[in-house]
Amino acid sequence: MSKTTDEAPQSRFARLRSTLRLLYHGQSPTAQRFQAAALIVDLVIIVFFILTPLLRDNASFLWIDYSIAALLAADLIARALASTDVLRWMRQFPVIIDIFILLTLLAPTWLVNLGFLRIMRLWTLTRSSSFWRPLRKRGLDAYQPTVQAVINLLVFLFVVTGFVYTAFANEDSGIAGYVDALYFTVATVTTTGFGDITLPGTWGKLASIIIMIIGISLFVRLAQSIFRPYKVHFPCPQCGLQKHDPDAVHCKACGHVLNIPDHGHD
């Protein structure tokens, strides 16, 4: 009797993990609806992260902050249960970032100066295959590198804007200070350097140099993804080469005959 009683909770736990695995990684209509709903919630959360510097003095800020912390914690626990190897999953860099973001939500007063890193949640979302599934379903997976480059640039812009606002703006500057920080970031990243807003001191100059260097590299990456010839993603069965010309018959690396599916492109 006791053995049967012990096995029941284990069986329920195993079924829970299996259900979560199907919801997070499955292709069924139910799983796709779940993934779409989770993505919408994540995007709403990211909008909150962007607006955090402007909402911090609002009376309801902490309630919203802790509610989002509960949502993110539930998502992390569910994704951990859905993984086949929890320890390996926890060592992944996007998961580490999400855990850090959760800490900033649970301790907004102590980690207020690191709150600008929350926008990196947008970058961690792009590490998930479900984020790109709508593009692939519509045969638009060729645009994935371009979309990824745009997202990387946006994440960098808002992270730097939050850093500049936190480190250099006056605490009571409000929306004007945030707009100034965004204006400075865009001007610096694009190297237009209008000069009407600058960061004070040696550290301000060093920060500007780092922003310009990283910003230029991100813009180059974006330009490459836009103007690079279109390639299809199709692993070669022989050598594993991932990218090929759309009309390729043989792998240019090993010469193996390819059978690239035609998704109806003209």
mmCIF file of C-alpha atoms in Angstrom:
data_model
loop_
_atom_site.group_PDB
_atom_site.id
_atom_site.type_symbol
_atom_site.label_atom_id
_atom_site.label_comp_id
_atom_site.label_asym_id
_atom_site.label_seq_id
_atom_site.Cartn_x
_atom_site.Cartn_y
_atom_site.Cartn_z
ATOM 1 C CA MET A 1 0.000 0.000 0.000
ATOM 2 C CA SER A 2 2.759 2.469 0.927
ATOM 3 C CA LYS A 3 4.606 1.733 -2.315
ATOM 4 C CA THR A 4 1.521 2.612 -4.342
ATOM 5 C CA THR A 5 1.048 5.783 -2.302
ATOM 6 C CA ASP A 6 4.662 6.834 -2.925
ATOM 7 C CA GLU A 7 4.413 6.186 -6.634
ATOM 8 C CA ALA A 8 1.292 8.337 -7.091
ATOM 9 C CA PRO A 9 2.973 11.715 -6.385
ATOM 10 C CA GLN A 10 5.940 10.724 -8.552
ATOM 11 C CA SER A 11 3.587 9.815 -11.377
ATOM 12 C CA ARG A 12 1.740 13.135 -11.066
ATOM 13 C CA PHE A 13 5.045 15.027 -11.023
ATOM 14 C CA ALA A 14 6.232 13.168 -14.122
ATOM 15 C CA ARG A 15 2.954 13.963 -15.904
ATOM 16 C CA LEU A 16 3.315 17.633 -14.923
ATOM 17 C CA ARG A 17 6.828 17.762 -16.395
ATOM 18 C CA SER A 18 5.650 16.024 -19.547
ATOM 19 C CA THR A 19 2.738 18.447 -19.938
ATOM 20 C CA LEU A 20 5.005 21.475 -19.477
ATOM 21 C CA ARG A 21 7.505 20.042 -21.952
ATOM 22 C CA LEU A 22 4.755 19.676 -24.541
ATOM 23 C CA LEU A 23 3.464 23.200 -23.891
ATOM 24 C CA TYR A 24 6.875 24.894 -24.083
ATOM 25 C CA HIS A 25 8.401 22.844 -26.890
ATOM 26 C CA GLY A 26 5.500 21.156 -28.673
ATOM 27 C CA GLN A 27 3.989 21.918 -32.083
ATOM 28 C CA SER A 28 0.343 21.127 -31.318
ATOM 29 C CA PRO A 29 -2.294 23.891 -31.635
ATOM 30 C CA THR A 30 -2.611 24.015 -27.831
ATOM 31 C CA ALA A 31 1.150 24.358 -27.412
ATOM 32 C CA GLN A 32 1.322 27.069 -30.070
ATOM 33 C CA ARG A 33 -1.473 29.039 -28.395
ATOM 34 C CA PHE A 34 0.316 28.717 -25.062
ATOM 35 C CA GLN A 35 3.622 29.867 -26.559
ATOM 36 C CA ALA A 36 1.928 32.804 -28.306
ATOM 37 C CA ALA A 37 0.246 33.887 -25.057
ATOM 38 C CA ALA A 38 3.539 33.573 -23.150
ATOM 39 C CA LEU A 39 5.291 35.667 -25.814
ATOM 40 C CA ILE A 40 2.656 38.415 -25.589
ATOM 41 C CA VAL A 41 2.996 38.506 -21.792
ATOM 42 C CA ASP A 42 6.782 38.695 -22.142
ATOM 43 C CA LEU A 43 6.543 41.617 -24.578
ATOM 44 C CA VAL A 44 4.219 43.490 -22.193
ATOM 45 C CA ILE A 45 6.727 42.876 -19.391
ATOM 46 C CA ILE A 46 9.520 44.249 -21.582
ATOM 47 C CA VAL A 47 7.508 47.438 -22.187
ATOM 48 C CA PHE A 48 7.280 47.790 -18.403
ATOM 49 C CA PHE A 49 11.050 47.333 -18.134
ATOM 50 C CA ILE A 50 11.621 50.107 -20.689
ATOM 51 C CA LEU A 51 9.293 52.455 -18.807
ATOM 52 C CA THR A 52 10.616 51.532 -15.346
ATOM 53 C CA PRO A 53 12.732 54.712 -14.906
ATOM 54 C CA LEU A 54 9.604 56.780 -15.528
ATOM 55 C CA LEU A 55 7.298 54.711 -13.299
ATOM 56 C CA ARG A 56 9.594 54.225 -10.314
ATOM 57 C CA ASP A 57 7.995 57.064 -8.312
ATOM 58 C CA ASN A 58 4.451 55.853 -9.021
ATOM 59 C CA ALA A 59 2.566 54.590 -5.952
ATOM 60 C CA SER A 60 1.644 51.320 -7.674
ATOM 61 C CA PHE A 61 5.161 50.637 -8.991
ATOM 62 C CA LEU A 62 6.109 48.072 -6.331
ATOM 63 C CA TRP A 63 2.851 46.150 -6.780
ATOM 64 C CA ILE A 64 3.462 45.889 -10.525
ATOM 65 C CA ASP A 65 7.115 45.036 -9.918
ATOM 66 C CA TYR A 66 6.348 42.168 -7.545
ATOM 67 C CA SER A 67 3.534 40.893 -9.786
ATOM 68 C CA ILE A 68 5.958 40.674 -12.701
ATOM 69 C CA ALA A 69 8.476 38.987 -10.404
ATOM 70 C CA ALA A 70 5.854 36.330 -9.608
ATOM 71 C CA LEU A 71 5.155 35.815 -13.328
ATOM 72 C CA LEU A 72 8.851 35.525 -14.167
ATOM 73 C CA ALA A 73 9.475 33.157 -11.248
ATOM 74 C CA ALA A 74 6.584 30.936 -12.361
ATOM 75 C CA ASP A 75 7.938 30.932 -15.919
ATOM 76 C CA LEU A 76 11.451 30.001 -14.758
ATOM 77 C CA ILE A 77 10.139 27.171 -12.565
ATOM 78 C CA ALA A 78 7.942 25.865 -15.376
ATOM 79 C CA ARG A 79 10.796 25.987 -17.901
ATOM 80 C CA ALA A 80 13.066 24.208 -15.430
ATOM 81 C CA LEU A 81 10.504 21.432 -14.990
ATOM 82 C CA ALA A 82 10.083 21.235 -18.771
ATOM 83 C CA SER A 83 13.816 20.715 -19.321
ATOM 84 C CA THR A 84 15.313 17.239 -19.477
ATOM 85 C CA ASP A 85 18.447 18.320 -17.570
ATOM 86 C CA VAL A 86 17.755 21.049 -15.007
ATOM 87 C CA LEU A 87 21.414 21.634 -14.053
ATOM 88 C CA ARG A 88 22.502 22.032 -17.659
ATOM 89 C CA TRP A 89 19.518 24.323 -18.287
ATOM 90 C CA MET A 90 20.487 26.540 -15.323
ATOM 91 C CA ARG A 91 24.025 26.962 -16.690
ATOM 92 C CA GLN A 92 22.779 28.504 -19.935
ATOM 93 C CA PHE A 93 23.639 32.192 -20.223
ATOM 94 C CA PRO A 94 20.085 33.393 -21.078
ATOM 95 C CA VAL A 95 18.752 31.552 -18.008
ATOM 96 C CA ILE A 96 21.403 33.162 -15.796
ATOM 97 C CA ILE A 97 20.333 36.576 -17.114
ATOM 98 C CA ASP A 98 16.673 35.787 -16.402
ATOM 99 C CA ILE A 99 17.542 34.760 -12.842
ATOM 100 C CA PHE A 100 19.430 38.007 -12.354
ATOM 101 C CA ILE A 101 16.456 39.954 -13.731
ATOM 102 C CA LEU A 102 14.249 38.144 -11.227
ATOM 103 C CA LEU A 103 16.577 39.264 -8.411
ATOM 104 C CA THR A 104 16.265 42.902 -9.531
ATOM 105 C CA LEU A 105 12.479 42.503 -9.399
ATOM 106 C CA LEU A 106 12.497 40.915 -5.950
ATOM 107 C CA ALA A 107 14.852 43.573 -4.552
ATOM 108 C CA PRO A 108 14.062 46.721 -6.556
ATOM 109 C CA THR A 109 15.305 49.024 -3.797
ATOM 110 C CA TRP A 110 18.660 47.299 -3.266
ATOM 111 C CA LEU A 111 19.365 46.659 -6.954
ATOM 112 C CA VAL A 112 17.832 49.838 -8.327
ATOM 113 C CA ASN A 113 21.089 50.843 -10.054
ATOM 114 C CA LEU A 114 21.100 47.568 -12.029
ATOM 115 C CA GLY A 115 17.467 47.716 -13.074
ATOM 116 C CA PHE A 116 18.412 48.954 -16.553
ATOM 117 C CA LEU A 117 19.680 45.431 -17.326
ATOM 118 C CA ARG A 118 16.114 44.101 -17.226
ATOM 119 C CA ILE A 119 15.655 44.997 -20.890
ATOM 120 C CA MET A 120 18.017 42.108 -21.675
ATOM 121 C CA ARG A 121 14.936 39.945 -21.189
ATOM 122 C CA LEU A 122 14.167 40.825 -24.819
ATOM 123 C CA TRP A 123 17.498 39.300 -25.853
ATOM 124 C CA THR A 124 16.905 36.129 -23.831
ATOM 125 C CA LEU A 125 13.526 35.722 -25.550
ATOM 126 C CA THR A 126 15.274 35.515 -28.915
ATOM 127 C CA ARG A 127 17.243 32.495 -27.663
ATOM 128 C CA SER A 128 13.989 30.516 -27.668
ATOM 129 C CA SER A 129 12.892 28.697 -30.821
ATOM 130 C CA SER A 130 9.258 29.592 -30.099
ATOM 131 C CA PHE A 131 10.119 33.278 -30.613
ATOM 132 C CA TRP A 132 11.064 32.592 -34.247
ATOM 133 C CA ARG A 133 8.376 30.020 -34.999
ATOM 134 C CA PRO A 134 5.892 32.545 -36.527
ATOM 135 C CA LEU A 135 8.546 33.576 -39.068
ATOM 136 C CA ARG A 136 9.367 29.994 -39.962
ATOM 137 C CA LYS A 137 5.688 29.044 -40.323
ATOM 138 C CA ARG A 138 5.259 31.792 -42.926
ATOM 139 C CA GLY A 139 8.458 30.934 -44.773
ATOM 140 C CA LEU A 140 10.129 34.158 -43.606
ATOM 141 C CA ASP A 141 13.018 32.546 -41.737
ATOM 142 C CA ALA A 142 15.434 34.329 -44.111
ATOM 143 C CA TYR A 143 14.643 37.503 -42.165
ATOM 144 C CA GLN A 144 15.701 36.006 -38.829
ATOM 145 C CA PRO A 145 19.302 37.366 -38.923
ATOM 146 C CA THR A 146 17.998 40.854 -39.743
ATOM 147 C CA VAL A 147 15.355 40.773 -36.997
ATOM 148 C CA GLN A 148 17.948 39.452 -34.544
ATOM 149 C CA ALA A 149 20.340 42.268 -35.477
ATOM 150 C CA VAL A 150 17.603 44.880 -34.980
ATOM 151 C CA ILE A 151 16.682 43.386 -31.599
ATOM 152 C CA ASN A 152 20.344 43.323 -30.514
ATOM 153 C CA LEU A 153 20.652 46.999 -31.428
ATOM 154 C CA LEU A 154 17.424 47.930 -29.608
ATOM 155 C CA VAL A 155 18.489 46.020 -26.495
ATOM 156 C CA PHE A 156 21.846 47.799 -26.545
ATOM 157 C CA LEU A 157 20.201 51.217 -26.995
ATOM 158 C CA PHE A 158 17.823 50.762 -24.066
ATOM 159 C CA VAL A 159 20.441 49.158 -21.797
ATOM 160 C CA VAL A 160 22.810 52.073 -22.427
ATOM 161 C CA THR A 161 19.974 54.592 -22.043
ATOM 162 C CA GLY A 162 19.085 53.075 -18.666
ATOM 163 C CA PHE A 163 22.737 53.073 -17.628
ATOM 164 C CA VAL A 164 23.246 56.716 -18.622
ATOM 165 C CA TYR A 165 20.028 57.738 -16.896
ATOM 166 C CA THR A 166 20.925 55.834 -13.721
ATOM 167 C CA ALA A 167 24.580 56.839 -13.535
ATOM 168 C CA PHE A 168 24.601 60.402 -14.831
ATOM 169 C CA ALA A 169 21.103 61.935 -14.689
ATOM 170 C CA ASN A 170 19.680 63.749 -11.670
ATOM 171 C CA GLU A 171 17.298 61.611 -9.617
ATOM 172 C CA ASP A 172 14.473 64.135 -10.037
ATOM 173 C CA SER A 173 14.975 64.670 -13.783
ATOM 174 C CA GLY A 174 12.055 62.363 -14.636
ATOM 175 C CA ILE A 175 11.003 61.872 -18.242
ATOM 176 C CA ALA A 176 13.126 64.804 -19.451
ATOM 177 C CA GLY A 177 16.250 63.141 -18.072
ATOM 178 C CA TYR A 178 15.311 59.795 -19.651
ATOM 179 C CA VAL A 179 14.711 61.405 -23.051
ATOM 180 C CA ASP A 180 18.064 63.208 -22.736
ATOM 181 C CA ALA A 181 19.735 59.867 -21.959
ATOM 182 C CA LEU A 182 18.087 58.250 -24.997
ATOM 183 C CA TYR A 183 19.026 61.239 -27.177
ATOM 184 C CA PHE A 184 22.644 61.043 -26.030
ATOM 185 C CA THR A 185 22.743 57.266 -26.608
ATOM 186 C CA VAL A 186 21.396 57.479 -30.165
ATOM 187 C CA ALA A 187 23.717 60.388 -31.006
ATOM 188 C CA THR A 188 26.709 58.521 -29.612
ATOM 189 C CA VAL A 189 25.916 55.133 -31.157
ATOM 190 C CA THR A 190 25.416 56.713 -34.587
ATOM 191 C CA THR A 191 28.616 58.789 -33.971
ATOM 192 C CA THR A 192 26.806 61.948 -35.054
ATOM 193 C CA GLY A 193 27.858 63.486 -31.746
ATOM 194 C CA PHE A 194 25.794 66.670 -31.665
ATOM 195 C CA GLY A 195 27.666 67.741 -28.542
ATOM 196 C CA ASP A 196 24.761 69.494 -26.802
ATOM 197 C CA ILE A 197 24.463 66.603 -24.323
ATOM 198 C CA THR A 198 27.663 65.019 -23.027
ATOM 199 C CA LEU A 199 28.613 62.911 -20.022
ATOM 200 C CA PRO A 200 30.734 64.719 -17.437
ATOM 201 C CA GLY A 201 34.213 63.746 -16.337
ATOM 202 C CA THR A 202 36.713 61.124 -17.415
ATOM 203 C CA TRP A 203 34.322 58.251 -16.759
ATOM 204 C CA GLY A 204 31.747 59.938 -18.966
ATOM 205 C CA LYS A 205 34.233 60.169 -21.833
ATOM 206 C CA LEU A 206 35.260 56.520 -21.397
ATOM 207 C CA ALA A 207 31.609 55.446 -21.373
ATOM 208 C CA SER A 208 31.025 57.417 -24.580
ATOM 209 C CA ILE A 209 33.980 55.715 -26.284
ATOM 210 C CA ILE A 210 32.754 52.241 -25.307
ATOM 211 C CA ILE A 211 29.221 53.061 -26.470
ATOM 212 C CA MET A 212 30.523 54.248 -29.848
ATOM 213 C CA ILE A 213 32.718 51.186 -30.402
ATOM 214 C CA ILE A 214 29.975 48.687 -29.555
ATOM 215 C CA GLY A 215 27.341 50.715 -31.413
ATOM 216 C CA ILE A 216 29.384 50.783 -34.612
ATOM 217 C CA SER A 217 29.879 47.006 -34.487
ATOM 218 C CA LEU A 218 26.128 46.477 -34.020
ATOM 219 C CA PHE A 219 25.332 48.756 -36.961
ATOM 220 C CA VAL A 220 27.849 46.874 -39.122
ATOM 221 C CA ARG A 221 26.218 43.596 -38.091
ATOM 222 C CA LEU A 222 22.796 44.988 -38.996
ATOM 223 C CA ALA A 223 24.046 46.164 -42.398
ATOM 224 C CA GLN A 224 25.592 42.756 -43.081
ATOM 225 C CA SER A 225 22.356 40.950 -42.273
ATOM 226 C CA ILE A 226 20.393 43.286 -44.586
ATOM 227 C CA PHE A 227 22.702 43.225 -47.616
ATOM 228 C CA ARG A 228 24.096 39.683 -47.309
ATOM 229 C CA PRO A 229 22.808 37.375 -50.076
ATOM 230 C CA TYR A 230 19.820 35.287 -49.042
ATOM 231 C CA LYS A 231 20.703 31.839 -47.706
ATOM 232 C CA VAL A 232 18.450 28.983 -46.627
ATOM 233 C CA HIS A 233 18.989 27.053 -43.421
ATOM 234 C CA PHE A 234 19.386 23.382 -44.324
ATOM 235 C CA PRO A 235 22.009 21.229 -42.567
ATOM 236 C CA CYS A 236 24.013 19.137 -45.012
ATOM 237 C CA PRO A 237 23.601 15.431 -44.104
ATOM 238 C CA GLN A 238 27.246 14.807 -44.969
ATOM 239 C CA CYS A 239 29.269 17.668 -43.428
ATOM 240 C CA GLY A 240 26.655 19.649 -41.480
ATOM 241 C CA LEU A 241 27.061 22.983 -43.318
ATOM 242 C CA GLN A 242 24.021 25.045 -42.290
ATOM 243 C CA LYS A 243 23.663 27.760 -44.966
ATOM 244 C CA HIS A 244 23.170 27.205 -48.686
ATOM 245 C CA ASP A 245 21.976 29.101 -51.743
ATOM 246 C CA PRO A 246 18.219 28.631 -52.291
ATOM 247 C CA ASP A 247 18.770 26.792 -55.581
ATOM 248 C CA ALA A 248 21.791 24.766 -54.434
ATOM 249 C CA VAL A 249 21.870 21.152 -55.674
ATOM 250 C CA HIS A 250 25.202 20.200 -54.116
ATOM 251 C CA CYS A 251 26.821 21.282 -50.844
ATOM 252 C CA LYS A 252 29.629 23.694 -51.707
ATOM 253 C CA ALA A 253 31.724 22.347 -48.813
ATOM 254 C CA CYS A 254 31.639 18.595 -49.506
ATOM 255 C CA GLY A 255 29.683 18.187 -52.745
ATOM 256 C CA HIS A 256 26.936 16.060 -51.177
ATOM 257 C CA VAL A 257 23.628 16.099 -53.079
ATOM 258 C CA LEU A 258 21.098 18.311 -51.286
ATOM 259 C CA ASN A 259 17.316 18.075 -51.256
ATOM 260 C CA ILE A 260 16.352 21.519 -49.973
ATOM 261 C CA PRO A 261 12.553 21.799 -49.491
ATOM 262 C CA ASP A 262 10.781 24.360 -51.689
ATOM 263 C CA HIS A 263 8.532 26.558 -49.537
ATOM 264 C CA GLY A 264 6.907 28.149 -52.526
ATOM 265 C CA HIS A 265 9.310 31.063 -53.062
ATOM 266 C CA ASP A 266 9.403 32.482 -56.587
#
